[in-house]
mmCIF file of C-alpha atoms in Angstrom:
data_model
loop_
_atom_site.group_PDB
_atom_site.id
_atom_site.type_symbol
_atom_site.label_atom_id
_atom_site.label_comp_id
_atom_site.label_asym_id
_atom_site.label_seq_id
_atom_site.Cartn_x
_atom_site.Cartn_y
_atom_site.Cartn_z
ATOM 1 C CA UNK P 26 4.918 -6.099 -10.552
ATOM 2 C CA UNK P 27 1.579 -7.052 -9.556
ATOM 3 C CA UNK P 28 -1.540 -6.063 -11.352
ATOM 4 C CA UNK P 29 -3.666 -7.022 -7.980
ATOM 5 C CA UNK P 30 -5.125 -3.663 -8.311
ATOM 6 C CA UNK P 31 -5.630 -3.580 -11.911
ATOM 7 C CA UNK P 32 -9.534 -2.511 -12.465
ATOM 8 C CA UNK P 33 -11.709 -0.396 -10.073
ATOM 9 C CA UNK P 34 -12.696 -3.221 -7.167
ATOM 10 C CA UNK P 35 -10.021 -1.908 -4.727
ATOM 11 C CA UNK P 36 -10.070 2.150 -6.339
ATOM 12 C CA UNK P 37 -13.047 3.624 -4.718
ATOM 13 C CA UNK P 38 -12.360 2.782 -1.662
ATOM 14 C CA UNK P 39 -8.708 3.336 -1.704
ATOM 15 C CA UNK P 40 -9.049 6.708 -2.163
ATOM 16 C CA UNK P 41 -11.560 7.664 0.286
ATOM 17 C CA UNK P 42 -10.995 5.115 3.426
ATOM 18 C CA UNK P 43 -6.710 4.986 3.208
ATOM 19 C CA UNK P 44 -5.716 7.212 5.731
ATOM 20 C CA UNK P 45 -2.775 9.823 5.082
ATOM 21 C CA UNK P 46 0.360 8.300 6.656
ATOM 22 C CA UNK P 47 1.451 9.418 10.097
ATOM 23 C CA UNK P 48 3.594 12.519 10.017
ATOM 24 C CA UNK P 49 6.407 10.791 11.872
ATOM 25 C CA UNK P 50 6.909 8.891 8.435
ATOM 26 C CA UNK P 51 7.595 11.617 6.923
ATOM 27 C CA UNK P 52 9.879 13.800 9.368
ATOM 28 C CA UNK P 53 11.861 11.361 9.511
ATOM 29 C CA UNK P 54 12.483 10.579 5.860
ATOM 30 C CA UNK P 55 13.428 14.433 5.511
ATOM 31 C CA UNK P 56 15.543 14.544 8.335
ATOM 32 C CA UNK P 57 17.186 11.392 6.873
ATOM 33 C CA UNK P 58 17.892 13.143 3.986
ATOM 34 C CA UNK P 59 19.662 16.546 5.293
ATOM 35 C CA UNK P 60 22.485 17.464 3.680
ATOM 36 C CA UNK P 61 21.222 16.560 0.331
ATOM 37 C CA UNK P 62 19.161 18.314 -2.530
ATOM 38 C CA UNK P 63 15.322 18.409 -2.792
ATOM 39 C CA UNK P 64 14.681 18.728 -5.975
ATOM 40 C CA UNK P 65 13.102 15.512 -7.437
ATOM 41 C CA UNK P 66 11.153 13.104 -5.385
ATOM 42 C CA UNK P 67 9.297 9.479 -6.856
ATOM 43 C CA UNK P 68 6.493 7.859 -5.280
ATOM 44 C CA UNK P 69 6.673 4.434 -6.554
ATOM 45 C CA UNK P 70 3.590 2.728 -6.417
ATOM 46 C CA UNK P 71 1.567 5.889 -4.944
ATOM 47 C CA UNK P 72 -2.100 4.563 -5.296
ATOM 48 C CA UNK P 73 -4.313 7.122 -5.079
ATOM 49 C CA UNK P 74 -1.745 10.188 -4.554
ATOM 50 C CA UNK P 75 -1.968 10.047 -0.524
ATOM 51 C CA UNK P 76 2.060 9.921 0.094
ATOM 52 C CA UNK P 77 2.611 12.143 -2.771
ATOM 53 C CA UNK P 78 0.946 15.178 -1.469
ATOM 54 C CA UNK P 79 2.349 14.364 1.431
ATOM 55 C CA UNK P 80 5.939 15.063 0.027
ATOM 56 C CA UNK P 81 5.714 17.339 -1.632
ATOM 57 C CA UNK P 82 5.848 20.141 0.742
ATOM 58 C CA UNK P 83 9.619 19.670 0.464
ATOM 59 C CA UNK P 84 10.511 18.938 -2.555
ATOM 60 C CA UNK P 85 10.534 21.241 -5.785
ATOM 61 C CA UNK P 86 8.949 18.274 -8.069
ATOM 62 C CA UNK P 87 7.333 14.889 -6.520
ATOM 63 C CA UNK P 88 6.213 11.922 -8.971
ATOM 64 C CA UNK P 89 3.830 9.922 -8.078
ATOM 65 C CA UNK P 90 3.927 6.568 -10.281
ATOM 66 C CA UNK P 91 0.902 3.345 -10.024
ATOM 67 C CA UNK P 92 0.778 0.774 -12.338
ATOM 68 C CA UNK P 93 -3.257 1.073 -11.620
ATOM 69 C CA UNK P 94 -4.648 3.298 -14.562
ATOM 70 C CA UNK P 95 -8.187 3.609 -11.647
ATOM 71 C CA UNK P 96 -5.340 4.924 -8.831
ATOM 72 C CA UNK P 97 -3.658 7.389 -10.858
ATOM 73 C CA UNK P 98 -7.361 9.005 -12.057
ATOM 74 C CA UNK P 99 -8.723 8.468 -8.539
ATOM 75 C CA UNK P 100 -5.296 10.851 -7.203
ATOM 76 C CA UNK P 101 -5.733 14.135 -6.705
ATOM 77 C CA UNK P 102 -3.177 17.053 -5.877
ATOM 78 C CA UNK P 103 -3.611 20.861 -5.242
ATOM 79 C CA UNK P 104 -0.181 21.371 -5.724
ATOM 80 C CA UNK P 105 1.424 22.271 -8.933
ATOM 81 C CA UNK P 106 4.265 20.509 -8.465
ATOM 82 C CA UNK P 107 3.050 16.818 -8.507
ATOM 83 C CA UNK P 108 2.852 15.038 -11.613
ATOM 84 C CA UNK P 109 0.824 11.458 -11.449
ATOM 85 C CA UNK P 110 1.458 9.076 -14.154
ATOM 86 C CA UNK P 111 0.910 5.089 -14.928
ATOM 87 C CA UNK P 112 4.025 3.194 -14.684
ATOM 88 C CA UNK P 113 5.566 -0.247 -13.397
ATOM 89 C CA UNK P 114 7.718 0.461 -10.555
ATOM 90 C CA UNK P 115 10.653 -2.294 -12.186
ATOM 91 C CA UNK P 116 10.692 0.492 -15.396
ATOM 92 C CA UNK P 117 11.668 4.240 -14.317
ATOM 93 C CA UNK P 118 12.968 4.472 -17.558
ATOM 94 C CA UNK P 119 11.097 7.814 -18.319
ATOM 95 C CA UNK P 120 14.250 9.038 -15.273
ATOM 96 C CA UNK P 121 17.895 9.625 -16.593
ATOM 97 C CA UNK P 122 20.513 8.223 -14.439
ATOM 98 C CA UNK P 123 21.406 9.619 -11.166
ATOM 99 C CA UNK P 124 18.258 12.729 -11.551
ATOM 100 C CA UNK P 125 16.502 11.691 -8.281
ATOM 101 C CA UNK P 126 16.841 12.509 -4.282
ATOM 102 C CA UNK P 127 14.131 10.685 -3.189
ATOM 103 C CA UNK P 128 12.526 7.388 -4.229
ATOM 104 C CA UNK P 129 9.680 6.648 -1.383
ATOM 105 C CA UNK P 130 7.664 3.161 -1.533
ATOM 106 C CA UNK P 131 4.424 3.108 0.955
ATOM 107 C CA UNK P 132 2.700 0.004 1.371
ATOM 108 C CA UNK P 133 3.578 -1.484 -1.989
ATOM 109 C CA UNK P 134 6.663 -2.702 -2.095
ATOM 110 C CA UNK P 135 6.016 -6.442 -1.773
ATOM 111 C CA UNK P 136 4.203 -6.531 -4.639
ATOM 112 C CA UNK P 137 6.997 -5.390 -6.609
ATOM 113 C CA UNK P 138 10.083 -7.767 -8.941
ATOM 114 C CA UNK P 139 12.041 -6.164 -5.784
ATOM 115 C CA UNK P 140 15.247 -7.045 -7.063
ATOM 116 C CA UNK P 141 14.285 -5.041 -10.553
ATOM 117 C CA UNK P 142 12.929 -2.341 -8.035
ATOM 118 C CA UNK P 143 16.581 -2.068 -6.834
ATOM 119 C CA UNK P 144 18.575 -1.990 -9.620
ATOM 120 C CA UNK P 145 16.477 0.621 -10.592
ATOM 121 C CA UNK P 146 16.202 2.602 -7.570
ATOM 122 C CA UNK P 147 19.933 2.610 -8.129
ATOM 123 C CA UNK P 148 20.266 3.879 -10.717
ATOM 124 C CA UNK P 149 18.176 6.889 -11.028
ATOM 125 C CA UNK P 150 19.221 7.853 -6.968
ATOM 126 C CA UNK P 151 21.700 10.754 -7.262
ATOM 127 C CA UNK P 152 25.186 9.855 -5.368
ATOM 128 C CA UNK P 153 23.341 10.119 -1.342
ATOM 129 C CA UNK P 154 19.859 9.985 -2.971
ATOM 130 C CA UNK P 155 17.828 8.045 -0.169
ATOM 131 C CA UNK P 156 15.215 5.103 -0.780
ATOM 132 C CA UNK P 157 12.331 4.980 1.966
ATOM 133 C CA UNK P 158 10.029 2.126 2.640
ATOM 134 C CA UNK P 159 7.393 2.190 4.845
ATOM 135 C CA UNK P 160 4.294 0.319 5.613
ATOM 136 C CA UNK P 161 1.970 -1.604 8.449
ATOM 137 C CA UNK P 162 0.619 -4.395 9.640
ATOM 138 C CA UNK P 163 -2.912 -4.676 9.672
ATOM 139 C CA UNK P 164 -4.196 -2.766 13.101
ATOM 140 C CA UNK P 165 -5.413 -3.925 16.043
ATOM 141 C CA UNK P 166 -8.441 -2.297 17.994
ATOM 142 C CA UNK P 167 -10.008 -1.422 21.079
ATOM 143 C CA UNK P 168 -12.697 -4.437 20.501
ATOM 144 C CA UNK P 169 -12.153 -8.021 20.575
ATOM 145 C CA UNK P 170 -14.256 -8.651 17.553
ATOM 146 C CA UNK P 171 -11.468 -6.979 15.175
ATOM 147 C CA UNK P 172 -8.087 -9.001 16.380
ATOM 148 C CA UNK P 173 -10.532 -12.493 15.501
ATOM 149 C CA UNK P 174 -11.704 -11.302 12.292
ATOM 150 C CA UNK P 175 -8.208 -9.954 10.959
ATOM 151 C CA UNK P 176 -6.665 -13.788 12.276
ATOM 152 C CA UNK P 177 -9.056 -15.108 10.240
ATOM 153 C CA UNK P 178 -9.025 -12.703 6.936
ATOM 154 C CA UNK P 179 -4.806 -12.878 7.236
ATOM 155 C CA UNK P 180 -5.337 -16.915 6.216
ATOM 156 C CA UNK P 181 -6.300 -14.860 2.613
ATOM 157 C CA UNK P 182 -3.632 -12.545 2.323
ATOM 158 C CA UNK P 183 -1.078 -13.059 -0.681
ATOM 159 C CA UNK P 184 1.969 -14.848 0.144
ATOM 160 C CA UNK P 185 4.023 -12.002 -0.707
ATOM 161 C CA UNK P 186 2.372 -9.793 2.350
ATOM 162 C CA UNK P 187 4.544 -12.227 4.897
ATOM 163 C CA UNK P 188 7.422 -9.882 4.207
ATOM 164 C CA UNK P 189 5.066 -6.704 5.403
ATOM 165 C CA UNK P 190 4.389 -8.565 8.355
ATOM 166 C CA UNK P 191 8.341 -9.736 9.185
ATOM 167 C CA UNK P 192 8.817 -5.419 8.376
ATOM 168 C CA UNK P 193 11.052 -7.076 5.416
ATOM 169 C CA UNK P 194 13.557 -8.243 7.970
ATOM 170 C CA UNK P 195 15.149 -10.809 5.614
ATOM 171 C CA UNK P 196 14.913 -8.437 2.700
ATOM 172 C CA UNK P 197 18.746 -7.210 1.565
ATOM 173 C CA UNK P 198 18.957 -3.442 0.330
ATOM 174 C CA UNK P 199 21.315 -2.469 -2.429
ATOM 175 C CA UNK P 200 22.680 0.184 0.203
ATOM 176 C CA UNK P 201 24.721 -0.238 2.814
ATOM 177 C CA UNK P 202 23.723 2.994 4.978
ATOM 178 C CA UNK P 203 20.494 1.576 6.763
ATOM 179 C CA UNK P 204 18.464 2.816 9.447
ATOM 180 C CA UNK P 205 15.508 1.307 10.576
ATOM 181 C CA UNK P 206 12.088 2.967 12.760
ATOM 182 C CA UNK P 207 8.964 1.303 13.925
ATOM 183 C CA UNK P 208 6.654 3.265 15.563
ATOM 184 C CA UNK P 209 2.390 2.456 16.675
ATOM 185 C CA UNK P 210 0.164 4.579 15.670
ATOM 186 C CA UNK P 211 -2.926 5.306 17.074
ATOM 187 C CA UNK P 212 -6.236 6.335 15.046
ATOM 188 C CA UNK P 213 -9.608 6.893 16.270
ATOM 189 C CA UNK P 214 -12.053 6.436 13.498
ATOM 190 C CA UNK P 215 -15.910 5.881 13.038
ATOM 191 C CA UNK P 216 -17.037 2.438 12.611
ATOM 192 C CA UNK P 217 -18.431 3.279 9.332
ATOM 193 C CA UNK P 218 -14.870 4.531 8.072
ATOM 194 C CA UNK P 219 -13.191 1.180 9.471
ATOM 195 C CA UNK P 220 -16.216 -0.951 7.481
ATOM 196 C CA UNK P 221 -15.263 1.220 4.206
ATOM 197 C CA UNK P 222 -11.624 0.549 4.660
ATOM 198 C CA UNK P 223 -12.108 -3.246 4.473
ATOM 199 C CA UNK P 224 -12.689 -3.439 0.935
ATOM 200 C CA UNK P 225 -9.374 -1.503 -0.105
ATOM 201 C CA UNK P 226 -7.747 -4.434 1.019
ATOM 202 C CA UNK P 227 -5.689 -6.978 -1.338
ATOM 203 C CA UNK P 228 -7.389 -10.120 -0.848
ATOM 204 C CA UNK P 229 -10.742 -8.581 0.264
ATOM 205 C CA UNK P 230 -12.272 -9.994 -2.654
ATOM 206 C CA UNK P 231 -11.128 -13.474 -2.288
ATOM 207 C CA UNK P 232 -12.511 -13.623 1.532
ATOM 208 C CA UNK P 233 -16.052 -11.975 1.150
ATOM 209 C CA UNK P 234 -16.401 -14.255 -2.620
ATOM 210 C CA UNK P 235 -15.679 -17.377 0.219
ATOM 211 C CA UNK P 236 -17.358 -15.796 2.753
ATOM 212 C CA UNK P 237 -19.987 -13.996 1.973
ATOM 213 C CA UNK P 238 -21.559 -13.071 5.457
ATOM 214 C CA UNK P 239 -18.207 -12.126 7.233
ATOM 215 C CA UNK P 240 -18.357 -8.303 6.626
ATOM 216 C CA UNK P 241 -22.250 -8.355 7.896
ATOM 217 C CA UNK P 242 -22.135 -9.984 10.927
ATOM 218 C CA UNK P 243 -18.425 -7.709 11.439
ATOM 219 C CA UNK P 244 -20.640 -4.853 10.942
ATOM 220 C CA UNK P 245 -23.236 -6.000 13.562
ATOM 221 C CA UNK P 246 -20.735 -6.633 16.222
ATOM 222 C CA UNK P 247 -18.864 -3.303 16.213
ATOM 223 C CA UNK P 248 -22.074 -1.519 16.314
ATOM 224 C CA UNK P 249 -23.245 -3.246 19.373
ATOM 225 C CA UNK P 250 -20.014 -2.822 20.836
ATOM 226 C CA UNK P 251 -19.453 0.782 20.150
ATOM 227 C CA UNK P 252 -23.135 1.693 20.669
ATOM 228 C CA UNK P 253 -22.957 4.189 23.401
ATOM 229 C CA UNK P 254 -26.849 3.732 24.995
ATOM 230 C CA UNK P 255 -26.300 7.483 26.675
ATOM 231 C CA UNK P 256 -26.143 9.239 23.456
ATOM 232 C CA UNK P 257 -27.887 6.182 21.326
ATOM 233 C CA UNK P 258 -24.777 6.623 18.664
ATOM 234 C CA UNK P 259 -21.813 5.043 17.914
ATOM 235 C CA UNK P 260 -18.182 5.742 19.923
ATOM 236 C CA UNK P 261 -15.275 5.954 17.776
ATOM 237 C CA UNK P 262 -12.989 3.055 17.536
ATOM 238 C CA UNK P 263 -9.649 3.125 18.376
ATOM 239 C CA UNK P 264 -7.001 1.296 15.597
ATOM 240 C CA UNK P 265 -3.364 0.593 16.636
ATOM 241 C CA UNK P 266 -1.257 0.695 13.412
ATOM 242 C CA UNK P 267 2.375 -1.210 13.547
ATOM 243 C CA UNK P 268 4.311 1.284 11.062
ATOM 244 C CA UNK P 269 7.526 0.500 10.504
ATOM 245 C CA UNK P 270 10.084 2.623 7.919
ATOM 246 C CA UNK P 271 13.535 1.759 6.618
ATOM 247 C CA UNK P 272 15.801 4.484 4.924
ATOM 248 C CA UNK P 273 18.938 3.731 2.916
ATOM 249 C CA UNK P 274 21.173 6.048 1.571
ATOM 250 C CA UNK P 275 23.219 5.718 -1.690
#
């Protein structure tokens, strides 16, 4: 598994900028798994807790695993019932065999050993125990100025986030029962929250270290563009997120 999040450069802003998933995500994944038990739910690679407390509303325990050692202090739960804890997502060897319903994988999975993942994920999934993977593509916006920088910060993206972008299309699960969603999701969102998102981004580092002016002159062009010269503040942006989900059942 990757350690691109090893360290606090990504942490901060993880846990403050990520939005929560859209609810849609999540209805489905526990319609998808009707019929079965909910008592044990694993968040593999849960960053700062975000999907986790979003599960757990359904489930009598809910995991939530990062290899990050920053992510798993950053996450924070009110609930009793969610556990965080510092772990590789190919190793869910602290899980007997067949002991889980749900093993849910937001935004992380390409930077997994995937086919360790699997073998894993199949053996600690209870007989109709359901993986879920989920994630997006970086959004789109109501402003020009966002669609040009993203084609140009993409060029820095890890080879491995191709698969995000292709929704894992050429991926092969270790379950036959598949069912696929993709769904856009709208957010609107100050230009100040969109800035402080930047930086919880993979290869944000990489692209501001080559160029070191980009995330200035970003921040100069939204504001003009969103200034609104009736109220002399900012409008909210608007972000299209591509969300897709895949379920498979055991």
């Amino acid at each position: 598994m990757a350690d691109i999040f090893r360290g606090g450069i990504c942490t901060t802003a993880y846990a403050k900028f990520r939005l929560n998933h859209p609810d849609w995500i999540f209805d489905s994944i526990f319609d998808y798994c009707k019929g079965g038990s909910f008592q044990l739910a694993v968040d593999v690679g849960c960053g700062s807790g975000q999907s986790s407390n979003q599960i757990c509303c359904h489930f009598q325990s809910v995991v939530g695993m990062d290899i990050s050692e920053d992510q798993i202090k950053a996450a924070k739960s009110k609930h009793e019932n969610i556990t965080f804890r510092v772990g590789k997502a190919e190793d869910l060897s602290f899980l007997e065999d067949e002991t889980v319903d749900l093993v849910t994988v937001g935004a992380s999975l390409h930077w997994f050993d995937i086919p360790k993942f699997f073998m894993e994920t199949k053996r600690v999934l209870k007989p109709g125990g359901v993986l879920a993977v989920y994630s997006y593509v970086l959004p789109n916006a109501d402003c020009p100025f966002v669609k040009t920088f993203f084609d140009e910060f993409i060029t820095y993206l890890d080879s491995r986030t191709k698969q995000v972008w292709e929704h894992f299309k050429n991926l092969e699960f270790p379950f036959n029962d598949l069912k696929r969603l993709e769904y856009v999701h709208t957010v609107e969102t100050s230009v100040d929250n969109f800035l402080g998102f930047l930086p919880s981004l993979s290869a944000w580092q990489t692209f501001v270290a080559q160029n070191p002016d980009a995330g200035t002159k970003l921040e100069r062009k939204l504001k003009e563009f969103y200034f609104d010269d009736r109220s002399g503040e900012l409008r909210n942006m608007k972000l299209f997120y591509d969300y897709f989900l895949i379920l498979a059942r055991k």
